[in-house]
XYZ file of C-alpha atoms in Angstrom:
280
model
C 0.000 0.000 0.000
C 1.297 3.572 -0.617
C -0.145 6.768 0.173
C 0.726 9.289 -2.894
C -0.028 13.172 -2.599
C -1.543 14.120 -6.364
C -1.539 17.684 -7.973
C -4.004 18.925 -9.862
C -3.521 18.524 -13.878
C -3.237 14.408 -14.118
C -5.966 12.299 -14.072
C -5.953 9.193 -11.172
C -4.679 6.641 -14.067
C -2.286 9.068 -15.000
C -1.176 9.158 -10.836
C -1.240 4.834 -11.774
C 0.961 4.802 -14.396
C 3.865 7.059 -12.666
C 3.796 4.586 -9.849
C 3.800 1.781 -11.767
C 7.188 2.784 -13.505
C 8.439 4.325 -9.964
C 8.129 1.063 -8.667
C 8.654 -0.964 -11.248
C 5.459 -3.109 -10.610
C 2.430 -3.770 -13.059
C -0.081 -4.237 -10.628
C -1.329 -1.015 -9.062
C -4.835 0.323 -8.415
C -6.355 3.252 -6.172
C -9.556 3.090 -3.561
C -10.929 5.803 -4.956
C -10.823 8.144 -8.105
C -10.190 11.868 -7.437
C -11.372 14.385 -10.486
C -8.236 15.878 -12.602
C -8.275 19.830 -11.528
C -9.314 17.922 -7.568
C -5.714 17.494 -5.758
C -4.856 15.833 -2.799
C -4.595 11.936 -1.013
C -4.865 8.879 -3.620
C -4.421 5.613 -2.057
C -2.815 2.934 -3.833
C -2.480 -0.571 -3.665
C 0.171 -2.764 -4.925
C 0.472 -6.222 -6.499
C -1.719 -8.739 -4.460
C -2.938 -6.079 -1.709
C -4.860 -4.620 -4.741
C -7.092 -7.930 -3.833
C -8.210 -6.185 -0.949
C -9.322 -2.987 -2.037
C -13.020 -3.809 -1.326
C -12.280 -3.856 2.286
C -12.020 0.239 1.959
C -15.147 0.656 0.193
C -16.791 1.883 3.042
C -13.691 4.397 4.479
C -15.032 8.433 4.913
C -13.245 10.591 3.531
C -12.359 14.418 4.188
C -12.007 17.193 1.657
C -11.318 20.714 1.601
C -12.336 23.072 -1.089
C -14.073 26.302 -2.214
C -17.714 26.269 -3.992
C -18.435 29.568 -6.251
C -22.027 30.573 -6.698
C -24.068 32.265 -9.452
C -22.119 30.242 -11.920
C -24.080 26.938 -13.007
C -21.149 24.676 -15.618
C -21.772 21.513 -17.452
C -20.078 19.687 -15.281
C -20.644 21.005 -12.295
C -17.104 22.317 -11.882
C -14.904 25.094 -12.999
C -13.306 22.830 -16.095
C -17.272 22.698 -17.776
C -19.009 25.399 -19.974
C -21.118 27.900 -18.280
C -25.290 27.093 -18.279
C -26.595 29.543 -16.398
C -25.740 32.677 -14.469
C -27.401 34.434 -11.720
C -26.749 37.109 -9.244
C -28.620 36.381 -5.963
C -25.448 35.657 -4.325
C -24.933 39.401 -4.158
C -27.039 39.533 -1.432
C -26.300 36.562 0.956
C -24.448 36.890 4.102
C -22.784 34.280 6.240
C -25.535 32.862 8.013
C -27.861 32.455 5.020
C -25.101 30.681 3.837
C -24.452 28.437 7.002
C -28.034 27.515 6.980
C -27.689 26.184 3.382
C -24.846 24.057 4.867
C -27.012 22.847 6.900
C -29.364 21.627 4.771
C -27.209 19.194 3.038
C -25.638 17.567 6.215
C -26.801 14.161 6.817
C -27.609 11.228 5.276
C -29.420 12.340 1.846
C -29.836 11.765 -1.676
C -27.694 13.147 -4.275
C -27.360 12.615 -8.357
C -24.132 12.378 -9.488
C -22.804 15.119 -12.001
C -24.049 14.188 -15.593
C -19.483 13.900 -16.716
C -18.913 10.749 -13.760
C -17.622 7.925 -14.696
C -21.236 6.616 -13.251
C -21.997 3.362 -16.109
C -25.254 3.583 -18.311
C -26.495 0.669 -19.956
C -22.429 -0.359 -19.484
C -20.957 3.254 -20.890
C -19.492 5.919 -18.323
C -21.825 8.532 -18.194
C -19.387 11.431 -19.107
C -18.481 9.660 -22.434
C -22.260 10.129 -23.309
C -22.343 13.686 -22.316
C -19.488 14.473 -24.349
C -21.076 13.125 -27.288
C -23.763 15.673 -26.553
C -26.184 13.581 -25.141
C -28.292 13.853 -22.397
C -27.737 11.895 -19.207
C -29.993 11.957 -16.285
C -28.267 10.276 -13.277
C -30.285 7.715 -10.423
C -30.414 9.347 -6.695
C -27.807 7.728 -4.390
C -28.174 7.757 -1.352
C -25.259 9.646 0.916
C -23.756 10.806 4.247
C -22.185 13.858 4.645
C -21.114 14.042 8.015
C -19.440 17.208 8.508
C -19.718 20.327 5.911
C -18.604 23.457 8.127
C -17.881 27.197 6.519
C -14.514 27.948 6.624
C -14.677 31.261 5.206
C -17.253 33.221 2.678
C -15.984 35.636 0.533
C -18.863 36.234 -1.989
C -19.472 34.500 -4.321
C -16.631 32.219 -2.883
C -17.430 29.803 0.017
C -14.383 27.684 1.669
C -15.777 24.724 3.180
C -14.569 21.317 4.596
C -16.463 18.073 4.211
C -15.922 14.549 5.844
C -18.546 12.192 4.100
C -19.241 8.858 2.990
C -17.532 6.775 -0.157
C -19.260 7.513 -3.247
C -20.392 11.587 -2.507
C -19.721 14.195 -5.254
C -18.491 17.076 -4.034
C -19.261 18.838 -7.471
C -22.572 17.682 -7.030
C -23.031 19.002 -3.598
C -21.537 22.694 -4.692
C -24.044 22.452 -6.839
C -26.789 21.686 -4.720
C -25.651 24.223 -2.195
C -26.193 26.330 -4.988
C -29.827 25.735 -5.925
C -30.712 25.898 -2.345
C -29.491 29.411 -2.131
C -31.043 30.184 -5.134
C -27.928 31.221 -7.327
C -26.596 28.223 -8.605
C -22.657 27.296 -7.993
C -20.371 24.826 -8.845
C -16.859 23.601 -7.476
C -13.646 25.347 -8.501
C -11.358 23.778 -5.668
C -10.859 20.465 -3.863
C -8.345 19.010 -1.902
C -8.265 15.442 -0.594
C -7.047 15.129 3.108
C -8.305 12.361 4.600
C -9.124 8.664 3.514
C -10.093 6.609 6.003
C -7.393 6.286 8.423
C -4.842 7.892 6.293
C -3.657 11.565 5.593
C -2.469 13.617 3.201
C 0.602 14.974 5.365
C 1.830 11.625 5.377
C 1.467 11.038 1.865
C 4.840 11.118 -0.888
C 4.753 12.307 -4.156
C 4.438 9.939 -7.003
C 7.740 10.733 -8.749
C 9.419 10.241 -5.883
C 7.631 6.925 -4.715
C 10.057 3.828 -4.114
C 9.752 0.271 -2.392
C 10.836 1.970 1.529
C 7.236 3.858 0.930
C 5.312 1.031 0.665
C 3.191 -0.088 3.965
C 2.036 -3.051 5.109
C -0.710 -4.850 3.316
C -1.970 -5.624 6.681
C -3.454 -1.801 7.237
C -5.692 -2.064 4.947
C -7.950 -4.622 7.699
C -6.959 -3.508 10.607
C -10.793 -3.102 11.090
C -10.777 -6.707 11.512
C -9.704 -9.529 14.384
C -6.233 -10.536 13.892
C -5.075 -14.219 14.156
C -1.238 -15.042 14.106
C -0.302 -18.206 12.004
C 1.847 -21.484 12.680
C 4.230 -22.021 9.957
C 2.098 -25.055 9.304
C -0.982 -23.080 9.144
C 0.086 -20.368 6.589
C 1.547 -23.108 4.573
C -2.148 -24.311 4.166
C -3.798 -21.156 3.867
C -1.499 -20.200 1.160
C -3.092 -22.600 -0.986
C -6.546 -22.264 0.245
C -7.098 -25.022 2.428
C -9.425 -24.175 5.926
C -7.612 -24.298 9.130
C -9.198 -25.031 12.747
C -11.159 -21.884 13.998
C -10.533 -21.075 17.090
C -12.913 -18.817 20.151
C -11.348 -15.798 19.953
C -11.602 -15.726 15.827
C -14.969 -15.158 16.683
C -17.784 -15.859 13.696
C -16.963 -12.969 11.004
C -13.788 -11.956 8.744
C -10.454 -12.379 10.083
C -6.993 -11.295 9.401
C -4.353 -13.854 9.149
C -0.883 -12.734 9.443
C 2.318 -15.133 10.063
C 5.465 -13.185 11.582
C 3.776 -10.079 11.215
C 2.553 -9.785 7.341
C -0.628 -10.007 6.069
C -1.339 -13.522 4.731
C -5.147 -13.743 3.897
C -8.688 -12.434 5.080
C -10.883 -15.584 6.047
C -14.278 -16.334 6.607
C -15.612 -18.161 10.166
C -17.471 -20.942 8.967
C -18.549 -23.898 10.857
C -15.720 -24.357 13.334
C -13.131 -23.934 10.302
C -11.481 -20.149 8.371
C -11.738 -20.776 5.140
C -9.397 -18.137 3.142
C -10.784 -15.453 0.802
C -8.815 -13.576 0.287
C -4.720 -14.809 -0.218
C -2.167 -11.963 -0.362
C 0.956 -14.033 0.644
C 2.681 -15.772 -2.254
């Protein structure tokens, strides 16, 4: 696993293809896209810990970044054409604009920006809207859990946000916007927190080598931890169940052997039967 710190310009892949050649290593994938002009924390994992990147499907994340109003864009950020533009901003102050905050913390439901990489009928969404075609998005339901004013300099609003995997923040600038009547759309947004890790510990991606890399074994540490035998990673390894034991309990467990992450297993009927196998 490696914690990279991305600047705004490249695209995620792009971020995925510098490691790869950084590191020398084909197998590398992120939990969790961010936008091109969005900067900030990409997590990635490497070679068989990318096996486990469902287990940080449901991290929270934290963002930082500055909403403009009156402006309405195509893609709901400052890189799309202008729609529509209206001047009601002119005459909000900070706590009409607090209360609009408000509004949108919570669990709620939110449609993702029409250029997402959302699939309809199998195609990414923004590959039909750049063909000129309309795209109406499904509601998804979200948490945003903290969305606080940091400072409101009309028609500029700094904000930070800690919500749930799967938000749009472009989306929620622009539903910010629509609640206060003016319309907006994001222009800044910086990643800081995913799940338990942080951007100030993150390296860039030029700069990335093998000492960077953390332990596989993070990326569960969620879950009860069991300590191997040699004998029982040697069977784990190649998928065979070993003997459960009490304090494995009767979910997911970690298996680890000197320390490193050997497999997630399942508590089945007195027996952990591996899922997934990270140790070669």
């Amino acid at each position: 696993m490696l914690l990279v710190a991305k600047s705004a310009g490249p695209t995620s892949h792009d971020v995925v293809d510098v490691v790869r050649r950084a590191l020398g290593v084909r197998r590398v994938g992120h939990l969790g896209t961010l936008d091109p002009f969005a900067d900030g924390l990409l997590v990635l994992v490497v070679g068989r810990a990318t096996r486990l990147a469902p287990f940080a499907t449901g991290w929270r994340k934290e963002y930082r970044g500055t909403m403009r109003f009156g402006v309405t864009t195509s893609t709901d950020d400052a890189t799309g054409s202008p729609l529509a533009t209206r001047d009601g901003w002119s005459g909000l102050d900070r706590s009409a604009v607090e209360a609009a905050l408000a509004r949108h913390r919570g669990t709620t439901w939110q449609r993702p920006p029409a250029h997402s990489a959302v699939k309809v009928a199998g195609e990414r969404a923004y590959r039909k809207a750049r063909r000129g075609e309309t795209v109406e998005l499904a509601l998804r339901q979200v948490e945003i859990t903290e969305l606080e004013l940091e400072a409101w300099t009309p028609p500029d609003l700094r904000f930070r946000a800690t919500v749930s995997s799967g938000t749009y923040l472009r989306s929620l600038a622009r539903d910010v916007g629509e609640t206060l009547g003016c319309g907006g759309h994001l222009v800044a947004l910086t990643r800081t927190v995913v799940g338990p890790f942080r951007l100030e510990d993150a390296q860039s991606p030029e700069r990335a080598s093998a000492a960077d890399l953390r332990p596989a074994s993070l990326l569960v540490q969620m879950l009860p931890r069991r300590e191997l035998v040699a004998a029982e990673r040697d069977a784990v390894i190649h998928g065979r169940a070993i003997a459960a034991e009490a304090a494995d309990g009767d979910g997911r467990v970690a298996l680890l052997h000197d320390g490193g992450l050997v497999a997630v297993a399942d508590v089945e009927g007195g027996v952990l039967k591996p899922r997934v196998v990270v140790s070669e």
